[in-house]
PDB file of C-alpha atoms in Angstrom:
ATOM      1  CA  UNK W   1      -4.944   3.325  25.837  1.00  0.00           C
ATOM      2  CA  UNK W   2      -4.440   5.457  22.506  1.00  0.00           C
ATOM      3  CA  UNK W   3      -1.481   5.643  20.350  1.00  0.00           C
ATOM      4  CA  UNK W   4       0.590   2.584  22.068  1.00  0.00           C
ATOM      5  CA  UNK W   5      -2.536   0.644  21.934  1.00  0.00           C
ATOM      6  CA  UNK W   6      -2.781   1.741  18.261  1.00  0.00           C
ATOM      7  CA  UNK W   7       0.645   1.432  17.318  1.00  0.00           C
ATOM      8  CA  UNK W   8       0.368  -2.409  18.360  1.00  0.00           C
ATOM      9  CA  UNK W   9      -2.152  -2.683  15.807  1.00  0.00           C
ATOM     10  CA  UNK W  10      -0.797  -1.422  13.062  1.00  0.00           C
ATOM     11  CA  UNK W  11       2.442  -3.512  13.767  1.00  0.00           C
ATOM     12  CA  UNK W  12       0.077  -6.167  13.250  1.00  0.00           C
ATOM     13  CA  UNK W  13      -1.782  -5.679  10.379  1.00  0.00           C
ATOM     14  CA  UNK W  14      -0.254  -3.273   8.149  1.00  0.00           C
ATOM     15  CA  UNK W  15       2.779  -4.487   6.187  1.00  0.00           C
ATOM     16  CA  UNK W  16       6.536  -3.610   7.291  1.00  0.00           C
ATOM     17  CA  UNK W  17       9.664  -3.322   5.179  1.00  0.00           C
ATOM     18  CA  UNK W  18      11.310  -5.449   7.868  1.00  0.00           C
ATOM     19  CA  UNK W  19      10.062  -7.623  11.043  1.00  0.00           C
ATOM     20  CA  UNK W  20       9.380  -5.400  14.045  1.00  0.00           C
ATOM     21  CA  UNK W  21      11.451  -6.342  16.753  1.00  0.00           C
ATOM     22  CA  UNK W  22      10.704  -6.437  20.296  1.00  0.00           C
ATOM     23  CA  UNK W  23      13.359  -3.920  21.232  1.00  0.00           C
ATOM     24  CA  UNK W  24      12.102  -1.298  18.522  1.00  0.00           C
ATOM     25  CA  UNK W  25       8.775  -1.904  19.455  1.00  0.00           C
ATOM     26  CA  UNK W  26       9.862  -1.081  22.650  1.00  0.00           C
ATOM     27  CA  UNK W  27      11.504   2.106  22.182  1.00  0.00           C
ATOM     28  CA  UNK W  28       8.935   3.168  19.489  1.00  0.00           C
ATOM     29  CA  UNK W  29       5.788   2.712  22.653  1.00  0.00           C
ATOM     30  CA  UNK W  30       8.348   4.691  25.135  1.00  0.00           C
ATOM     31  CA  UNK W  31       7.564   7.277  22.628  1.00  0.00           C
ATOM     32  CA  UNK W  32       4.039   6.868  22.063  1.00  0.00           C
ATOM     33  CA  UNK W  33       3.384   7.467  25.594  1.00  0.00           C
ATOM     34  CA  UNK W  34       5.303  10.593  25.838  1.00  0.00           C
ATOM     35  CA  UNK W  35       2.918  12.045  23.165  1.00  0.00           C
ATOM     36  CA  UNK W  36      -0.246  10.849  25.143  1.00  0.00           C
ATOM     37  CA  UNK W  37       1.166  12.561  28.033  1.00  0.00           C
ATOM     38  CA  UNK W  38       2.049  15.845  25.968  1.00  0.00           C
ATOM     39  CA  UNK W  39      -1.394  15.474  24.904  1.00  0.00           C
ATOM     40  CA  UNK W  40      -2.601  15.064  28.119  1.00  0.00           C
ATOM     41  CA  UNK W  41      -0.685  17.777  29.515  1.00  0.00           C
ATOM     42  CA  UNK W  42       0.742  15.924  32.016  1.00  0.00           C
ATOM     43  CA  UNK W  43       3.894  17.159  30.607  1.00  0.00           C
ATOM     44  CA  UNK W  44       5.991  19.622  28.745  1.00  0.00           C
ATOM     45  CA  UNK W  45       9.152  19.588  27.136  1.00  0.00           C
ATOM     46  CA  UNK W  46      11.603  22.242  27.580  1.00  0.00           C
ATOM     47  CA  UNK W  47      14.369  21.659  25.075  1.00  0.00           C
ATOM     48  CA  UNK W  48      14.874  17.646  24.954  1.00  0.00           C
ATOM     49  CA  UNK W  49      13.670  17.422  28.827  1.00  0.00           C
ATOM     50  CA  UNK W  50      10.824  16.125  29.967  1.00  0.00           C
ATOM     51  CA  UNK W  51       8.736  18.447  32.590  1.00  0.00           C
ATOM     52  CA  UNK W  52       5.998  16.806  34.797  1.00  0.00           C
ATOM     53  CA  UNK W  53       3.329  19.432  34.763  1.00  0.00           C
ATOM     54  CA  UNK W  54       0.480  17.725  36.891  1.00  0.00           C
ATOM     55  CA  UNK W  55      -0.165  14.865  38.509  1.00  0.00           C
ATOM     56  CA  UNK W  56      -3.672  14.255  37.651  1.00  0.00           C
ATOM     57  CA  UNK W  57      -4.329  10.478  35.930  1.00  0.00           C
ATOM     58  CA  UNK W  58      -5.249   9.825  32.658  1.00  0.00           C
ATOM     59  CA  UNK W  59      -7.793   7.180  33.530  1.00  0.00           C
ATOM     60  CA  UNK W  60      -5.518   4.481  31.256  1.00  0.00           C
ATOM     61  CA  UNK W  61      -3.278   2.455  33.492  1.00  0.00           C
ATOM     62  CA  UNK W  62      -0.293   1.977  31.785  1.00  0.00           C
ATOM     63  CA  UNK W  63      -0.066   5.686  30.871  1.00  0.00           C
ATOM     64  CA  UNK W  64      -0.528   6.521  34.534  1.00  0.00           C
ATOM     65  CA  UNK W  65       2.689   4.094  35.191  1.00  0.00           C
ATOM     66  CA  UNK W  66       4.135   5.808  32.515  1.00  0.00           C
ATOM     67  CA  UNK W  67       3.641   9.285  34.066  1.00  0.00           C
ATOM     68  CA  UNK W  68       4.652   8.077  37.554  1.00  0.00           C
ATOM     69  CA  UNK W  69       7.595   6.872  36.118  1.00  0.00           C
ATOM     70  CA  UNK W  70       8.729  10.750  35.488  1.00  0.00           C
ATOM     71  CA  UNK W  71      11.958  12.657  36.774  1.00  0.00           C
ATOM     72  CA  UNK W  72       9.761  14.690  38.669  1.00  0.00           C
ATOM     73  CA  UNK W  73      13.034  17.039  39.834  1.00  0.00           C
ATOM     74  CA  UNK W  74      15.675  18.796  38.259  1.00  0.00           C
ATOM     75  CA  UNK W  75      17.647  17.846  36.112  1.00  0.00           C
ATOM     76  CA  UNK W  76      14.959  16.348  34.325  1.00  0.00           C
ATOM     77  CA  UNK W  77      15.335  13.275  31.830  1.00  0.00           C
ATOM     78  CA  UNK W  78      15.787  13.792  28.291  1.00  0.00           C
ATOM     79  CA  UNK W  79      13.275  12.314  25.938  1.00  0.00           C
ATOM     80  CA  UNK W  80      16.347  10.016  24.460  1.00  0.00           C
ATOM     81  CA  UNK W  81      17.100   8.727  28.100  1.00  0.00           C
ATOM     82  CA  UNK W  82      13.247   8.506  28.570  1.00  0.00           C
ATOM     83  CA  UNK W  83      12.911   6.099  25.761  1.00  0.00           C
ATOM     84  CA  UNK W  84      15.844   3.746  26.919  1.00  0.00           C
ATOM     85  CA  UNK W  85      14.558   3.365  30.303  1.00  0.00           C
ATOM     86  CA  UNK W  86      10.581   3.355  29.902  1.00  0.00           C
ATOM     87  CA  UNK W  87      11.287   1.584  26.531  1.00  0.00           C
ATOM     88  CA  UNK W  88      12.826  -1.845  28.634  1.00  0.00           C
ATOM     89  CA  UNK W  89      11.004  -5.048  27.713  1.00  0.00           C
ATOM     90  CA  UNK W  90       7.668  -1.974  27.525  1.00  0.00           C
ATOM     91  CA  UNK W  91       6.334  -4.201  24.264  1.00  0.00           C
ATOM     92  CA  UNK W  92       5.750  -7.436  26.556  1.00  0.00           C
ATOM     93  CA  UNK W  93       4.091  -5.092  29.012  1.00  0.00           C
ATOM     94  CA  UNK W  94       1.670  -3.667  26.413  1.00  0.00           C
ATOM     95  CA  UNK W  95       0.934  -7.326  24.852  1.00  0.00           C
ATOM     96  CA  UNK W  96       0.367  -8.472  28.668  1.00  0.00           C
ATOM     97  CA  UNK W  97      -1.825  -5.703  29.439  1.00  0.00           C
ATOM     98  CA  UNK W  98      -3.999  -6.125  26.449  1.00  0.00           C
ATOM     99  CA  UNK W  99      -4.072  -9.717  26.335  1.00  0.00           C
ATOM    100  CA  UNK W 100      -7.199 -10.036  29.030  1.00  0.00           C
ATOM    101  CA  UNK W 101      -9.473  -7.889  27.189  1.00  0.00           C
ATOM    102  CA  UNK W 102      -9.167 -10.834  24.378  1.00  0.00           C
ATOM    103  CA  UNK W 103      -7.579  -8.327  22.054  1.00  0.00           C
ATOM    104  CA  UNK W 104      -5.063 -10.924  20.598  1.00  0.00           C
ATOM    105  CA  UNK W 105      -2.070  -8.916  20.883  1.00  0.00           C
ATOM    106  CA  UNK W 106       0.146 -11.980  22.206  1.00  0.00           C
ATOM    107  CA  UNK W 107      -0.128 -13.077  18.821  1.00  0.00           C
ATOM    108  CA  UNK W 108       2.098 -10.141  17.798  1.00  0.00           C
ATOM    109  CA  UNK W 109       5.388 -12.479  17.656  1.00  0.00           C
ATOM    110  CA  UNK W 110       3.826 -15.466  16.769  1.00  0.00           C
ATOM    111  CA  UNK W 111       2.080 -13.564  13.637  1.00  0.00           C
ATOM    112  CA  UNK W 112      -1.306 -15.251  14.145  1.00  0.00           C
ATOM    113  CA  UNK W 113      -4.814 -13.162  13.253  1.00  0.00           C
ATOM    114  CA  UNK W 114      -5.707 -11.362  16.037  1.00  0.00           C
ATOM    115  CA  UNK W 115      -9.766 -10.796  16.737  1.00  0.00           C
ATOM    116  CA  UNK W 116     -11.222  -7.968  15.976  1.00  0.00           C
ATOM    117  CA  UNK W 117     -12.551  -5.540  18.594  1.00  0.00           C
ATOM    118  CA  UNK W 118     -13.188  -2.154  19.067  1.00  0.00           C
ATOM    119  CA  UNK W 119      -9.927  -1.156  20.039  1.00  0.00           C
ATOM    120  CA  UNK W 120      -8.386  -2.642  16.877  1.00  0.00           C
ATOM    121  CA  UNK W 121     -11.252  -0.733  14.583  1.00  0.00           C
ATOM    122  CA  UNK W 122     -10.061   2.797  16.116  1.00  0.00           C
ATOM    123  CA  UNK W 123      -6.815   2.136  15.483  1.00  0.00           C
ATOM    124  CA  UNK W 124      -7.543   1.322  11.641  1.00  0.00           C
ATOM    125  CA  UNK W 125      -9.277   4.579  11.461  1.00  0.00           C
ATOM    126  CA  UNK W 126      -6.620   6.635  12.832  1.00  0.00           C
ATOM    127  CA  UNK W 127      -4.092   4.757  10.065  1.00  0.00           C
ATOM    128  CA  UNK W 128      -6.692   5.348   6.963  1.00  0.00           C
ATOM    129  CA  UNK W 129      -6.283   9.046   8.307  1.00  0.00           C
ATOM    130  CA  UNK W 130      -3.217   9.399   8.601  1.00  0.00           C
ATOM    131  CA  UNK W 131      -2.884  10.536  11.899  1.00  0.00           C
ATOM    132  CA  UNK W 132       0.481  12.580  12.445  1.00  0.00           C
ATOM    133  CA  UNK W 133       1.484  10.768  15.209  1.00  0.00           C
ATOM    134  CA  UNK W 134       0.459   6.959  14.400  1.00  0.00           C
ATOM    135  CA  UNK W 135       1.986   7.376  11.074  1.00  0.00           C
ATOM    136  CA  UNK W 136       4.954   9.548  12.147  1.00  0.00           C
ATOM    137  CA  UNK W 137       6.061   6.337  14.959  1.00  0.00           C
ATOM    138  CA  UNK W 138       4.734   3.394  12.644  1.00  0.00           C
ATOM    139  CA  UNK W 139       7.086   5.020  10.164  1.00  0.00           C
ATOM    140  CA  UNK W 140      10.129   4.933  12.475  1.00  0.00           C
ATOM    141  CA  UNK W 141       9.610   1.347  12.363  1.00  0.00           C
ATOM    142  CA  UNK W 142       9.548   0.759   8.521  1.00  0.00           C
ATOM    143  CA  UNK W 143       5.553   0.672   8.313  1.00  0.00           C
ATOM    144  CA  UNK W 144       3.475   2.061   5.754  1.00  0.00           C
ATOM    145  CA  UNK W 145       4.105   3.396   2.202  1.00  0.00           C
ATOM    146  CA  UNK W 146       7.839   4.763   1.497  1.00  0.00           C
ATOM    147  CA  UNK W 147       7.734   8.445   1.383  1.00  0.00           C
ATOM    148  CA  UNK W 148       4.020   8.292   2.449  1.00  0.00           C
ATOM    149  CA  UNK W 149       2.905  11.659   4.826  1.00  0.00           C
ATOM    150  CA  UNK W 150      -0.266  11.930   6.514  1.00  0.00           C
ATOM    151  CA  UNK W 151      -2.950  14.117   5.866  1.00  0.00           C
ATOM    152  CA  UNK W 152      -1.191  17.369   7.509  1.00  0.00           C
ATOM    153  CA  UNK W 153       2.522  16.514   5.962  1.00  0.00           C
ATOM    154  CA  UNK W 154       3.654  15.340   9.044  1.00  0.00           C
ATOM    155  CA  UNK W 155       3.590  16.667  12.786  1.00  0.00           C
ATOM    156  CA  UNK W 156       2.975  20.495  13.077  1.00  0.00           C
ATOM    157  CA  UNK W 157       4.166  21.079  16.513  1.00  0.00           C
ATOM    158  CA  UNK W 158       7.702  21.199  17.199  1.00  0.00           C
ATOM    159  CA  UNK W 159       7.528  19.106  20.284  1.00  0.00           C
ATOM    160  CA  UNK W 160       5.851  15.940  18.344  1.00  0.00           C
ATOM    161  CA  UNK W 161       8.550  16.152  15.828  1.00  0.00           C
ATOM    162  CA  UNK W 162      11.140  15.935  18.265  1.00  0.00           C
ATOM    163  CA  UNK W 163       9.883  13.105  19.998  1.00  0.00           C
ATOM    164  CA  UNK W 164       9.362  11.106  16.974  1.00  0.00           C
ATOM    165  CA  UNK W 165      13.048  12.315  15.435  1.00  0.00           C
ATOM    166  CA  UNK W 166      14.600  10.931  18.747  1.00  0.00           C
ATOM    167  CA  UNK W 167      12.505   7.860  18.771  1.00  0.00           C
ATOM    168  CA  UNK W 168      14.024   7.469  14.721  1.00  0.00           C
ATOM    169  CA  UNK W 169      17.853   8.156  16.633  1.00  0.00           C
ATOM    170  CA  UNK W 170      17.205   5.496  19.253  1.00  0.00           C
ATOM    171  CA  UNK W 171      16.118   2.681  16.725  1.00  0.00           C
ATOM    172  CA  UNK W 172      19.508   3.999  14.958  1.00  0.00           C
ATOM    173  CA  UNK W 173      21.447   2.857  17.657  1.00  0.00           C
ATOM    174  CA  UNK W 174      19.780   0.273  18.684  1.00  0.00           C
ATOM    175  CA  UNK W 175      20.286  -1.129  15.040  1.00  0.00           C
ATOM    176  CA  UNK W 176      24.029  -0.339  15.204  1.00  0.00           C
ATOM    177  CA  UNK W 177      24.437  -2.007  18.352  1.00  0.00           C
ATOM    178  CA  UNK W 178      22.667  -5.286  16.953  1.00  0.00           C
ATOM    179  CA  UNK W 179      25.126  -5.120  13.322  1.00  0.00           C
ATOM    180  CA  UNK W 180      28.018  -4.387  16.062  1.00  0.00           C
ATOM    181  CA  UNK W 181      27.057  -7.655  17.961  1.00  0.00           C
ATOM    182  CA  UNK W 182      26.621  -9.776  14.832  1.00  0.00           C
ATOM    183  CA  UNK W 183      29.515  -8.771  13.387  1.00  0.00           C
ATOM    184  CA  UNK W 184      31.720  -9.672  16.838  1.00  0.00           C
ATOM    185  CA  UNK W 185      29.438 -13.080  16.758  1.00  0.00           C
ATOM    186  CA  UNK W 186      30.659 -13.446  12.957  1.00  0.00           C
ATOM    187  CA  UNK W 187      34.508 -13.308  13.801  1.00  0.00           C
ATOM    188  CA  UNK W 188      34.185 -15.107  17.082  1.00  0.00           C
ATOM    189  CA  UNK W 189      32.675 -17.978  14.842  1.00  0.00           C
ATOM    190  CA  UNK W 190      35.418 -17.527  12.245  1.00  0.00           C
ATOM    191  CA  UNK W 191      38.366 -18.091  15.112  1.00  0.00           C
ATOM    192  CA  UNK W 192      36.661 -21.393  15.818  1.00  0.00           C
ATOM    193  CA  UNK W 193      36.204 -21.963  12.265  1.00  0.00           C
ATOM    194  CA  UNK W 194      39.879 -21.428  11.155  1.00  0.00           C
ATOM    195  CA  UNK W 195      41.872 -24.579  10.514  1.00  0.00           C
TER     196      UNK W 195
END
């Protein structure tokens, strides 16, 4: 694993403007694995839609669920439908998945330490470089320095930026849907409430 794996770890140790929730996590790893598989050329995008290009494996397992999860026919998916589907409960996959290898990712809710390993050293490096990508999702999630850009000014290639601007409209909604809910919760109380 590469940037999901990654992106878990900077959830965990570098400091957020907000909590991370599960559900943004989610959505924000849907996206992360889109990129590996761009990078991978296992796919293209034409427009917002997702092309499988080959079916060759990337040797990680939960990127090669990830790509046999594709629209492999026309129409293909959009990258915004993509991330709603893939992006279901996908952070309690990735914290199960890592949790053998003793990585310590099941702390991620319960905000314990987690060890340190190899996996969680690469992951470091990529953030004190400012990777494009790393930074460009963490950010979507309220992590790092406001206003901070890597060390290229953000993703050069059209196709990253769109995936990470559509991963930023997804937590959007996802937001607006949770204020919509609280605010039905918050007059459903205030009926009972009422003398």
């Amino acid at each position: 694993m590469t940037t999901p794996q990654d992106l878990l770890f900077v959830v965990l140790d570098v400091r957020a403007d907000r909590p991370v929730e599960r559900g943004d996590l989610s959505l924000a790893l849907a996206g992360a694995e889109l990129l590996d598989l761009l990078g991978a050329g296992v796919i293209e995008l034409r427009e917002d839609l997702i092309v499988p290009t080959s079916g060759h494996l990337t040797g990680d397992q939960l990127l090669d669920e990830a790509a046999g999860a594709l629209v492999r026919e026309e129409p293909y998916e959009s990258v915004a439908d993509w991330l709603w589907r893939r992006g279901d409960g996908l952070a309690a996959t990735y914290t199960d998945a890592l949790e053998p290898g003793g990585s310590g990712l099941r702390q991620l809710f319960r905000r314990a330490e987690p060890t340190d390993s190899a996996e969680r050293r690469q992951a470091a490096e990529r953030w004190a470089v400012r990777e494009p990508v790393l930074t460009g999702l963490a950010a979507e999630l309220g992590i790092g320095e406001p206003g901070a850009k890597s060390a290229e000014d953000g993703p050069e290639d059209d196709r990253v930026a769109l995936v990470l601007a559509t991963v930023g409209e997804a937590l959007t909604e996802l937001e607006a849907v949770r204020q919509r809910r609280r605010i039905e919760e918050d007059a459903f109380d205030n009926v009972w409430r009422a003398p």
